[in-house]
Short mmCIF file of C-alpha atoms and ligand atoms in Angstrom, two decimals:
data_model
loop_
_atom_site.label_atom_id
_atom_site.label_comp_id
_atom_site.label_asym_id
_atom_site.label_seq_id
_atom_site.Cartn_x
_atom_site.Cartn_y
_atom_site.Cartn_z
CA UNK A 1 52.22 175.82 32.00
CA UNK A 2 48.50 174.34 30.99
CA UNK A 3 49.67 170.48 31.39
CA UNK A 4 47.04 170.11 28.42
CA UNK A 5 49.05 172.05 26.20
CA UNK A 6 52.56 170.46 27.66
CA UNK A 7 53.92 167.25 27.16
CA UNK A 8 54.40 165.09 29.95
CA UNK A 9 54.46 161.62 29.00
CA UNK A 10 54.07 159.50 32.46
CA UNK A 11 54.18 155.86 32.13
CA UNK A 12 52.03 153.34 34.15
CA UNK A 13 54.12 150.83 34.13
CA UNK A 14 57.67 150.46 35.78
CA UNK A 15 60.33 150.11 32.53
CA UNK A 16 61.63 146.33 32.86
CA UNK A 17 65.54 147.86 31.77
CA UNK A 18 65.58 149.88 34.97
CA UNK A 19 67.45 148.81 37.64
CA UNK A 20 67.73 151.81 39.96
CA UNK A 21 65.13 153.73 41.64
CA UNK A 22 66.39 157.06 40.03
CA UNK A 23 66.36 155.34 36.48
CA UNK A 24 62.70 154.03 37.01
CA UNK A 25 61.41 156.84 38.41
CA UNK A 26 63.03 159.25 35.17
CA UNK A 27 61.35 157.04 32.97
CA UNK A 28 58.24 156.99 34.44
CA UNK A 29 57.90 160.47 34.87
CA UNK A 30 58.59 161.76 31.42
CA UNK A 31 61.81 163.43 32.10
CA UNK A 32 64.30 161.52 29.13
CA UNK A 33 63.88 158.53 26.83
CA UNK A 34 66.23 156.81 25.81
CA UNK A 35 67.24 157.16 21.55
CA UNK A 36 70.65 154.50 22.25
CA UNK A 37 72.18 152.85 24.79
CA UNK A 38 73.49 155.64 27.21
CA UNK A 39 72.04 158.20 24.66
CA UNK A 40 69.10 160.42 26.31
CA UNK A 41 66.64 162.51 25.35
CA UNK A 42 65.28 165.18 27.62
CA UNK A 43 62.00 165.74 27.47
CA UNK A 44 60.60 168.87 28.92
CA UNK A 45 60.60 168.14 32.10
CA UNK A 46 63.30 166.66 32.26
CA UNK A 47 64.61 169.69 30.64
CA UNK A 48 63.97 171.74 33.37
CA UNK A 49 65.79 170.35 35.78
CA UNK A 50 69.25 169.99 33.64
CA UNK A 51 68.78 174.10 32.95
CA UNK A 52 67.98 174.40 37.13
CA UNK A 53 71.23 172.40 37.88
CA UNK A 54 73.36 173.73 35.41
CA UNK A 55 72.41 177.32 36.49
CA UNK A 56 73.29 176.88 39.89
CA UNK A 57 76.67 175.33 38.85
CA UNK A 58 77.27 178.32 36.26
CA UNK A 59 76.11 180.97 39.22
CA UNK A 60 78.64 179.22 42.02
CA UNK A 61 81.64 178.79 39.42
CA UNK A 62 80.89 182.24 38.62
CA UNK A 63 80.91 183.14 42.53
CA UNK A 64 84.57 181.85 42.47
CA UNK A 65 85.68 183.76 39.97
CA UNK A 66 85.50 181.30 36.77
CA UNK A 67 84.87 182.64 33.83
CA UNK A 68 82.85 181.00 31.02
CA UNK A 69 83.14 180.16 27.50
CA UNK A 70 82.13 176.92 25.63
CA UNK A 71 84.29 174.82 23.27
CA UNK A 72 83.23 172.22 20.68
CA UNK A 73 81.68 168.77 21.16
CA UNK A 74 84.29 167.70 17.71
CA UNK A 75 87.32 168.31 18.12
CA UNK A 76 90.97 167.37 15.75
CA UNK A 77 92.94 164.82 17.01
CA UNK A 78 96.22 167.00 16.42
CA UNK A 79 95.27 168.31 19.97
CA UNK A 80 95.51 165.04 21.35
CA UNK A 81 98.67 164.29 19.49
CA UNK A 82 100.26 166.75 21.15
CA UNK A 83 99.90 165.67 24.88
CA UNK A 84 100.04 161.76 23.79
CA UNK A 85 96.42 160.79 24.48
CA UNK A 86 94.94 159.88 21.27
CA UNK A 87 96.78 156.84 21.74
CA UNK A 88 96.58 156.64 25.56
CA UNK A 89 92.79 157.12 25.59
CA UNK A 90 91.58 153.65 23.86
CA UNK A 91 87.94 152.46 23.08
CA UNK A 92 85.97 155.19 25.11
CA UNK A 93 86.64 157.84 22.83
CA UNK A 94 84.85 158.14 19.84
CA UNK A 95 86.79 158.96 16.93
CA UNK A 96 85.32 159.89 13.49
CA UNK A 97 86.23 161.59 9.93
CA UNK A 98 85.32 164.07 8.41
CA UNK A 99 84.55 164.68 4.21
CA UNK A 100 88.55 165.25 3.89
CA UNK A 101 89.46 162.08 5.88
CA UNK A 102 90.17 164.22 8.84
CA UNK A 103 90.78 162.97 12.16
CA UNK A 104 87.43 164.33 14.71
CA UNK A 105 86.94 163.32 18.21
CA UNK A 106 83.85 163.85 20.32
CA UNK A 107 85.45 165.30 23.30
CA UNK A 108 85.50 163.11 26.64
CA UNK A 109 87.28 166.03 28.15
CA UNK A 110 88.87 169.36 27.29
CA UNK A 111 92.36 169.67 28.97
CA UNK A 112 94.35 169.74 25.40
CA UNK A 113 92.12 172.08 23.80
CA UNK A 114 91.73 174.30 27.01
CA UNK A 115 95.47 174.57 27.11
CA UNK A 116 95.57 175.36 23.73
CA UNK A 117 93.19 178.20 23.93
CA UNK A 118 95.49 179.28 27.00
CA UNK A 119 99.02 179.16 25.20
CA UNK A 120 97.25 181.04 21.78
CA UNK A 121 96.63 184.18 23.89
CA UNK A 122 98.05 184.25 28.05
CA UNK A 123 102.15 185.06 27.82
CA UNK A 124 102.32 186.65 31.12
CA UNK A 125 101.60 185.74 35.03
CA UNK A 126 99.90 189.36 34.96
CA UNK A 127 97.07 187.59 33.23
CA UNK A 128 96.57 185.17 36.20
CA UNK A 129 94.66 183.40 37.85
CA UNK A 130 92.76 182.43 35.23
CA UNK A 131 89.96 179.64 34.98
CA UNK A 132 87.91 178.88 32.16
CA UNK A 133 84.96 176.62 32.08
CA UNK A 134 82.50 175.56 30.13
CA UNK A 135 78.63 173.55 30.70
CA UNK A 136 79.25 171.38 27.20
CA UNK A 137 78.19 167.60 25.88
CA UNK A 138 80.33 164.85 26.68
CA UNK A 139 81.13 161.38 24.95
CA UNK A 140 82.86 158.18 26.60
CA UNK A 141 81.99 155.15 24.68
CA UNK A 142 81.62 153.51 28.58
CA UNK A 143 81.75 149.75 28.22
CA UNK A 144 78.72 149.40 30.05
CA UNK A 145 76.21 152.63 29.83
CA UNK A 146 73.69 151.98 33.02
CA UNK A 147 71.62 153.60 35.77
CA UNK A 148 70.42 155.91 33.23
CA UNK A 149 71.76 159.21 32.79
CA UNK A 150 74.22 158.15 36.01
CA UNK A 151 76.33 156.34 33.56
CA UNK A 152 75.68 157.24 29.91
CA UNK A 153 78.00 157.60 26.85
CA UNK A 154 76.65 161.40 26.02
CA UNK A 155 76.46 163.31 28.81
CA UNK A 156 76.69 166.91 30.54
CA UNK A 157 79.32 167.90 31.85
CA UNK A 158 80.48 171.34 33.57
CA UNK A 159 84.25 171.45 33.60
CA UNK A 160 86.73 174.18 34.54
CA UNK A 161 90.67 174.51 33.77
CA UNK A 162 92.78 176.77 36.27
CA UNK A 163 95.71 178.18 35.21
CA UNK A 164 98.57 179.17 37.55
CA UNK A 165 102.51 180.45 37.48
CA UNK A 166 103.51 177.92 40.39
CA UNK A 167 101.66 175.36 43.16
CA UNK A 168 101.26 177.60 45.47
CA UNK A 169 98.60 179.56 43.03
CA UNK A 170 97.22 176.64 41.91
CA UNK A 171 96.37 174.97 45.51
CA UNK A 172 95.07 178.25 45.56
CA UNK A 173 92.82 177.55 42.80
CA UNK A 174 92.35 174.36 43.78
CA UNK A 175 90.55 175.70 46.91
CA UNK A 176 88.44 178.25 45.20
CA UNK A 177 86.65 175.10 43.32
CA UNK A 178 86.39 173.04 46.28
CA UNK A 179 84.43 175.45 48.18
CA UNK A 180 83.15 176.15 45.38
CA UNK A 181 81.61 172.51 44.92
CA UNK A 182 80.60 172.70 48.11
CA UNK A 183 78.31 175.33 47.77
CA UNK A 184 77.22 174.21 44.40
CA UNK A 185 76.06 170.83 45.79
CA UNK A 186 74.40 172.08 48.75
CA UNK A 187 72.19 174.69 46.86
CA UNK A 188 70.97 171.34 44.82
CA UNK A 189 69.29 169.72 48.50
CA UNK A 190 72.59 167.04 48.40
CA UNK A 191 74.62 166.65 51.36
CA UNK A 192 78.03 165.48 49.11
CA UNK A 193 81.54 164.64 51.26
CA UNK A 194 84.83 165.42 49.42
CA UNK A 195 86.97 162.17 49.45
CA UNK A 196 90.74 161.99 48.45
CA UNK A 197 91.04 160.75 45.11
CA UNK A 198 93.53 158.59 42.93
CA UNK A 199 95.11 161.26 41.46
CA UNK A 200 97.06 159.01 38.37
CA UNK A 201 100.54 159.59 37.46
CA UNK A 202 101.00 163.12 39.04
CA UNK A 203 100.55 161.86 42.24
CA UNK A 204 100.10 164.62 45.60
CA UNK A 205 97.31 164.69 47.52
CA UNK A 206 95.35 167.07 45.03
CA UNK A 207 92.19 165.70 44.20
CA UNK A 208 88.60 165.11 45.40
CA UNK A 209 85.36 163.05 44.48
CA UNK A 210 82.53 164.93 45.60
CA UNK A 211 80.31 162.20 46.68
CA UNK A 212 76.40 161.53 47.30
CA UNK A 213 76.06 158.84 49.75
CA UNK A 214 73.28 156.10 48.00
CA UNK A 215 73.41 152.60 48.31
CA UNK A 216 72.99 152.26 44.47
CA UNK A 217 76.27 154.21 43.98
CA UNK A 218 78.61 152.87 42.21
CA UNK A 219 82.09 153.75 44.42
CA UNK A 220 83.06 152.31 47.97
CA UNK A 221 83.76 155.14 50.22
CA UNK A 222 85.18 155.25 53.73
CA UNK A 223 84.98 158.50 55.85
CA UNK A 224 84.91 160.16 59.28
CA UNK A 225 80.89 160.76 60.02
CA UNK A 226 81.28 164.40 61.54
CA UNK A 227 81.91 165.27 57.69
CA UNK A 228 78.38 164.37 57.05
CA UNK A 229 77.79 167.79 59.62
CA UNK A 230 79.96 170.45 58.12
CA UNK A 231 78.82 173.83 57.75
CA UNK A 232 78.70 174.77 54.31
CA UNK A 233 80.84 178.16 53.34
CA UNK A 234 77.94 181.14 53.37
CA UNK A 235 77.56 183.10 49.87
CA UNK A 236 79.51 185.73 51.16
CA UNK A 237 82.23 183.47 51.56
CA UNK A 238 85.40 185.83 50.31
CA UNK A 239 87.25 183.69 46.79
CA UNK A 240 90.11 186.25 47.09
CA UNK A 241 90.46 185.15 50.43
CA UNK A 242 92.49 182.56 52.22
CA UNK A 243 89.91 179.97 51.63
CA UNK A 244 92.73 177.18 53.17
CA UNK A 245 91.04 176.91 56.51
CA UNK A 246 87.85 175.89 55.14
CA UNK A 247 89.60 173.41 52.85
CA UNK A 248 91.80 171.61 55.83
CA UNK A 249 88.92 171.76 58.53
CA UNK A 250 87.26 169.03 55.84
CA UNK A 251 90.77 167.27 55.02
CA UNK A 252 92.00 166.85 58.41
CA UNK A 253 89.17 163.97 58.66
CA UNK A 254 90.01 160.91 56.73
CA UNK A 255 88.02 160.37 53.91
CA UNK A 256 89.12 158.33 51.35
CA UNK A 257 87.64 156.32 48.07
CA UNK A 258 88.14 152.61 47.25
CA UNK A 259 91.20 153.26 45.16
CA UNK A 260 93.62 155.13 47.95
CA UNK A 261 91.89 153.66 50.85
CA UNK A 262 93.97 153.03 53.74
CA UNK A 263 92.38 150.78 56.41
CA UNK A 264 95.30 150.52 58.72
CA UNK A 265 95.33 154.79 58.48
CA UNK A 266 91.89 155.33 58.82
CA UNK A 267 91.40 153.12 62.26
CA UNK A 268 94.20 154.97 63.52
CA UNK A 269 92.84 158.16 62.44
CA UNK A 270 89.04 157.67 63.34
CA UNK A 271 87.35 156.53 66.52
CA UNK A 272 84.89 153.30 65.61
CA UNK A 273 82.06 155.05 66.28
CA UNK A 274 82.70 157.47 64.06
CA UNK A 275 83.98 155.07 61.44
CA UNK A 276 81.80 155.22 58.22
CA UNK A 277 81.87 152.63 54.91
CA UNK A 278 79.83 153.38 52.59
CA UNK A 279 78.36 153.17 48.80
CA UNK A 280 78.27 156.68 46.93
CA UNK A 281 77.86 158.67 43.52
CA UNK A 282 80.39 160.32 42.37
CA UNK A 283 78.90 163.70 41.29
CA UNK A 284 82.23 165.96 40.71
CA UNK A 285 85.98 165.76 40.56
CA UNK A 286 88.77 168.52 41.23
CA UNK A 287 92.27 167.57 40.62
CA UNK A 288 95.07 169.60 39.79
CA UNK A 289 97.55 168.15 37.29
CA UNK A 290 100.56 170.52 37.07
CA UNK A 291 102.30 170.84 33.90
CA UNK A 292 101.01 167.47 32.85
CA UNK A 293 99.31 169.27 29.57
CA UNK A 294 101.06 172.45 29.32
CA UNK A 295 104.77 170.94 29.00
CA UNK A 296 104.35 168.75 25.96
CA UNK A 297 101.71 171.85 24.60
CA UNK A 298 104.37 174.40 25.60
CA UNK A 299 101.79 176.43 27.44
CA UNK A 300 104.38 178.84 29.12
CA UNK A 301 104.01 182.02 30.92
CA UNK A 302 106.79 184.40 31.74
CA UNK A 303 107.15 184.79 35.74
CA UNK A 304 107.98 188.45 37.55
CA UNK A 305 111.23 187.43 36.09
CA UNK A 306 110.59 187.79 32.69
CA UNK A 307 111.63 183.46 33.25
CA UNK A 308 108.99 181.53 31.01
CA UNK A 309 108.08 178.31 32.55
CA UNK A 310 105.14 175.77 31.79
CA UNK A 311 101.72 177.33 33.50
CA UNK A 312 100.40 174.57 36.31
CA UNK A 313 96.93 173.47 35.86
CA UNK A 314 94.20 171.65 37.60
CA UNK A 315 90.86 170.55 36.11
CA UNK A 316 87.41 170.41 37.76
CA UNK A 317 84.45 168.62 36.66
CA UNK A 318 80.83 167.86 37.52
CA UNK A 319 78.61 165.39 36.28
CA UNK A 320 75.43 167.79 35.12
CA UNK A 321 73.32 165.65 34.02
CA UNK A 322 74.64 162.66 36.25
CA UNK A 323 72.88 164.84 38.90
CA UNK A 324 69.40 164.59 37.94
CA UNK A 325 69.68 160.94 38.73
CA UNK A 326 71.41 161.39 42.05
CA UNK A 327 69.51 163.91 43.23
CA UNK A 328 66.97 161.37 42.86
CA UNK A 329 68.23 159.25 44.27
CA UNK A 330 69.02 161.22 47.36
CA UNK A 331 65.20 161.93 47.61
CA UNK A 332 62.29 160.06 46.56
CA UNK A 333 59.54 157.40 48.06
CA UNK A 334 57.20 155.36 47.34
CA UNK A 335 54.94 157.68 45.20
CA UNK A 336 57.62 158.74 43.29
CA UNK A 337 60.29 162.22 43.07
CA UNK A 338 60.62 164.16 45.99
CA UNK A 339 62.52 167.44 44.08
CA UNK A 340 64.32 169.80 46.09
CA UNK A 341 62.92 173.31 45.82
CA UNK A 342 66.29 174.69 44.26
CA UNK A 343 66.12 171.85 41.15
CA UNK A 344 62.61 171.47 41.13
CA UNK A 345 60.95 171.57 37.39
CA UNK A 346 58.02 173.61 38.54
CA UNK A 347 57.24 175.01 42.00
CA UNK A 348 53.88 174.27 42.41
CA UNK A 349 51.28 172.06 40.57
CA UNK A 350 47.75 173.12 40.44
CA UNK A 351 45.11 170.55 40.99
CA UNK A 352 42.05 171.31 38.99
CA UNK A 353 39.43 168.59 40.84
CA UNK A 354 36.83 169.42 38.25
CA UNK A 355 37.84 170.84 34.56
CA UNK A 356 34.46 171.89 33.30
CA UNK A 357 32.90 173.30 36.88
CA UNK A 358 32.55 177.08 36.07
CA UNK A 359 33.35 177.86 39.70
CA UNK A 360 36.28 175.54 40.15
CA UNK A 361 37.57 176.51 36.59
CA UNK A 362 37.65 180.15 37.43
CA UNK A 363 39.09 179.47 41.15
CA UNK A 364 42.05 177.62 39.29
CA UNK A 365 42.66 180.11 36.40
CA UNK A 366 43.04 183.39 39.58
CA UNK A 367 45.11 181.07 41.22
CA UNK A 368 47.18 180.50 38.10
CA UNK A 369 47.52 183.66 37.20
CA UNK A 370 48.37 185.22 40.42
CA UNK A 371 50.61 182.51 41.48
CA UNK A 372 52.85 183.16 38.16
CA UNK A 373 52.89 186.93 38.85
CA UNK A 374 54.53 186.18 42.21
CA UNK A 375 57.04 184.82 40.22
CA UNK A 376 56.43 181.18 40.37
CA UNK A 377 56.48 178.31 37.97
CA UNK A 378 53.16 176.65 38.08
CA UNK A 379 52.10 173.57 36.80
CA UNK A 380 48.09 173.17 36.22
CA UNK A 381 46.86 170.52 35.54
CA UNK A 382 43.55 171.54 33.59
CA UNK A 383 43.05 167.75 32.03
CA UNK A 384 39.53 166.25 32.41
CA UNK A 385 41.50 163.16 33.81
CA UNK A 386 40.01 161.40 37.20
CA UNK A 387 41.46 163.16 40.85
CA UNK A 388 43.15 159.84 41.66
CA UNK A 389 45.32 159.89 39.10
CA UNK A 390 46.09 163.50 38.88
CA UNK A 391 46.97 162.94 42.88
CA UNK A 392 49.12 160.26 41.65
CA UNK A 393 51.23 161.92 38.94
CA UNK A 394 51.60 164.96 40.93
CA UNK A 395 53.34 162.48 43.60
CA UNK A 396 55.00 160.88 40.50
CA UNK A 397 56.63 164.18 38.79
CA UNK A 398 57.62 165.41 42.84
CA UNK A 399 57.28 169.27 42.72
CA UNK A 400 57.42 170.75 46.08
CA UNK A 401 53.72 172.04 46.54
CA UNK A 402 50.55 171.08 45.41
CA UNK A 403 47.38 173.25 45.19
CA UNK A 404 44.62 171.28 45.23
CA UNK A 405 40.93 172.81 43.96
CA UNK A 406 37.67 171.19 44.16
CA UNK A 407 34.06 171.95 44.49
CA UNK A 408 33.80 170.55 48.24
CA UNK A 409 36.54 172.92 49.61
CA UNK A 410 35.69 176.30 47.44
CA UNK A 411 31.70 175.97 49.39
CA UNK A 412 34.11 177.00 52.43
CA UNK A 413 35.71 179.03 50.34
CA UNK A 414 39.01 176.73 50.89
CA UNK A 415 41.66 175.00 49.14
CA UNK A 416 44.25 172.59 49.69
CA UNK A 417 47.82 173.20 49.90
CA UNK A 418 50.28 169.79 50.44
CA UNK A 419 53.92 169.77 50.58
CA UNK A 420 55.01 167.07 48.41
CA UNK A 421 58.02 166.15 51.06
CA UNK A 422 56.26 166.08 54.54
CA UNK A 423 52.68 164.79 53.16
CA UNK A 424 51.54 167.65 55.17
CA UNK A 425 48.25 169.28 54.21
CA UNK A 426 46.60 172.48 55.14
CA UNK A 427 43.26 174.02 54.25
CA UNK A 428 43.33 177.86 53.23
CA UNK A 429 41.53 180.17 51.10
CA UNK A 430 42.66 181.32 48.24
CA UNK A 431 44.09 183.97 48.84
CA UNK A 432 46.05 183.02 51.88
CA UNK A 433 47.65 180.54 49.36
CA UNK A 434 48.72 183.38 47.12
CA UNK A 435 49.99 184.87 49.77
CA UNK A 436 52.26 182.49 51.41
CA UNK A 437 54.32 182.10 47.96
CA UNK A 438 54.54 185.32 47.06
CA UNK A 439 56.50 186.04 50.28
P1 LIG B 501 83.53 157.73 36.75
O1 LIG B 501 84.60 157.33 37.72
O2 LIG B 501 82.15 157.76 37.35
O3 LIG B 501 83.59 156.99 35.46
P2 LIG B 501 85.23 159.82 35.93
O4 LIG B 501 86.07 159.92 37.14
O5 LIG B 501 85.74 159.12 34.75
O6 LIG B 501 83.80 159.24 36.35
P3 LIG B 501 85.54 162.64 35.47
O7 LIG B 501 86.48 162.58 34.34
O8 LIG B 501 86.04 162.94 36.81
O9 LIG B 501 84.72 161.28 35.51
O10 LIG B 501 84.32 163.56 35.03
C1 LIG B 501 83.73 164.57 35.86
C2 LIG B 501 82.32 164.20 36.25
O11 LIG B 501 81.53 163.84 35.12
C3 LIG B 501 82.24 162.98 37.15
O12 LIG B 501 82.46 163.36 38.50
C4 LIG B 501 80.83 162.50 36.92
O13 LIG B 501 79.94 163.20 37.77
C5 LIG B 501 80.57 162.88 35.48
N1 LIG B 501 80.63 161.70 34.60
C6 LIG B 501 81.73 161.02 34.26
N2 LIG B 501 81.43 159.98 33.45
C7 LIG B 501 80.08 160.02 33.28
C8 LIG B 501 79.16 159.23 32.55
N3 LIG B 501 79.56 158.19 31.83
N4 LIG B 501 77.84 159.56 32.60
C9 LIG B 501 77.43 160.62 33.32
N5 LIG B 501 78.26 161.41 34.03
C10 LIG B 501 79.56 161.12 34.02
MG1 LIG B 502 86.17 161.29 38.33
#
């Protein structure tokens, strides 16, 4: 991309509404503006990074065997009749009508429809496991939209529903999305701990926050420190498998949110040194729910014994575009974003030093063109604006790698490669540069 022909709006100054790093720095970097409070645009860059996130989370719940489809934003309020919580739900949901005085609701969540989709077509345990998911919009009418996209009222959400003949499947299922998440998290550069979870009126031990450790974060968490060191399960990692090992090796340490913290269990439980309290994101949420949905929705599914009984469920969300922000969050400094290669809008930005210098122009344009056929995503900045602040919004926007061409360097036939994360810079020619990314 030809940043004079893109649109990347950067702002100078730091937005007064901003309260959080993250927020700031989305501002100021073009990626969304906001149209209402907790309402978002997302401008192109911006843009790129929801489609690199929400790939990764579509590839790893595809990995585990989930299979996708996508449901309505709008959806009747019979639904929600049916298991109770049009009532139950209150002032975040945001109900509407339609021409014919019809009852819509911009889903905050998709277990009654899900379950509905289920009990139209499953009748038999033959057809399980099953887990559908979809990467869809979002509204809670939050009393208090802030940090951003952290906490809007439209937002992106991936979410999956498991369906299962009895607990023992769905623990199994359970597990799948937990290592799952794992992997999903840690292909995004975030180092997330799973923490037991209030779980509501079901009760069990059955469900996780995934959480981003940031001192902006909005929950209190309390953990064991050796979780911060876990090995994350490899690609080849086997879904069909017993995956229960992988699952208790993390839930053997105490880790706990504010809301089922036990201090009295977890000084038993951990040494002092290793003894960790601290603020997090919340960037996902598994939870398994039993028959919570499909009893009053008479979901059923006849067993081996021809016995129909209510299927047992378990939902599993992450916050999409709640991500971008934490991700930021998780890695930035002073100069501004400080993307992870995996999320990163582009890989590399080119640094023309001297748009209108025939020799520096055509350096660029080979560079450009050869770094895109080795598969790359290049940004190049061909503006006539000053070196300083090209340098700058380079820093700003955070991609990985910067290519830096000027006059000076290209007499000794060099130019400058910096990695946005270490500061590190190296002088090579030009084709040694192609060379190292198309590796
Ligand atoms: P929170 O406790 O932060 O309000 P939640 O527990 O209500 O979130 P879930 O129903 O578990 O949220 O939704 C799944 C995921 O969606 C969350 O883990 C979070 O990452 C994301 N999410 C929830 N609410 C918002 C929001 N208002 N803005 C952005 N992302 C959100
Ligand atoms: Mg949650």
């Amino acid at each position: 991309m030809r940043l004079s022909r893109y649109f990347l709006p950067l702002l100078k100054e730091t937005p007064a509404e901003a309260q959080i790093v993250s927020h700031r720095l989305m501002l100021r970097a073009g990626l969304v503006r906001q149209e209402a409070a907790g309402i978002y645009a997302w401008l192109p860059l911006g843009l790129r990074v929801l489609k690199k996130i929400e790939r990764i989370v579509r590839e790893e719940m595809n990995r585990a065997g989930a299979v996708e489809i996508l449901m309505p934003t709008l959806q009747p309020s019979e639904l929600w009749k049916e298991t109770g919580r049009y009532d139950a739900y209150g002032p975040e949901m945001l109900r509407l009508k339609d021409r014919h005085e019809r009852e819509l609701l911009y889903g905050p969540t998709n277990e009654d429809m899900v379950t509905e989709i289920f009990r139209a077509y499953v009748r038999s345990y033959k057809s399980l496991p099953l887990n559908l998911y979809h990467i869809q919009w979002k509204f809670r009418d939050e009393v208090r939209p802030r940090f951003g996209v952290m906490r809007g009222r439209e937002f992106l959400m991936k979410d999956a529903y498991s369906f299962d003949l009895d607990t023992a499947g769905a623990r199994r299922s359970y597990n799948r999305m937990y290592v799952a998440y794992l992997r999903t998290f840690s292909r995004m550069g975030l180092v997330t701990i799973p923490m037991r979870a209030e779980t509501g009126p079901i009760g069990g031990d059955l469900s996780h926050e995934f959480i981003v450790l940031a001192d902006t974060g909005e929950s209190q968490v309390y953990c064991h420190k050796d979780l911060l060191e876990m090995p994350v399960p490899p690609a080849d990692v086997d879904f069909d498998g017993d995956l229960e090992p992988i699952v208790r090796q993390r839930t053997n340490l105490y880790a706990a949110t504010s809301d089922v913290h036990d201090a009295a269990r977890f000084e038993a439980e951990v040494p002092a040194d290793k003894r960790m309290s601290a603020r997090g994101i919340e960037v996902g949420q598994i939870f398994y729910f039993g028959t919570k949905y499909s009893k009053p929705m008479k979901a059923v599914v006849a067993g081996p014994d021809g016995k129909k009984v209510p299927v047992e469920s378990g939902s599993y969300g992450v916050g999409v575009s709640r991500l971008v922000g934490a991700i930021i969050e998780a890695s930035h400094d002073e100069a501004g974003i400080v993307w992870p290669e995996p999320v990163a809008p582009f890989d590399i930005g080119l640094v023309n030093l001297k748009t209108g210098d025939a020799k520096t122009d055509a350096a660029c344009e080979g560079l450009y063109a050869k770094l895109q056929a080795a598969g790359k995503d290049v940004l190049y900045d061909d503006t006539a604006e000053r070196p300083g602040a090209k340098f700058a919004g380079m820093d700003l926007i955070g991609l990985p790698w910067q290519v830096v061409v000027g006059p000076r360097g290209l007499e000794k036939g060099l130019v400058e490669v910096k990695n946005r994360k270490t500061g590190a810079k190296e002088e090579l020619s030009a084709e040694a540069v192609v060379n190292r990314f198309a590796r």
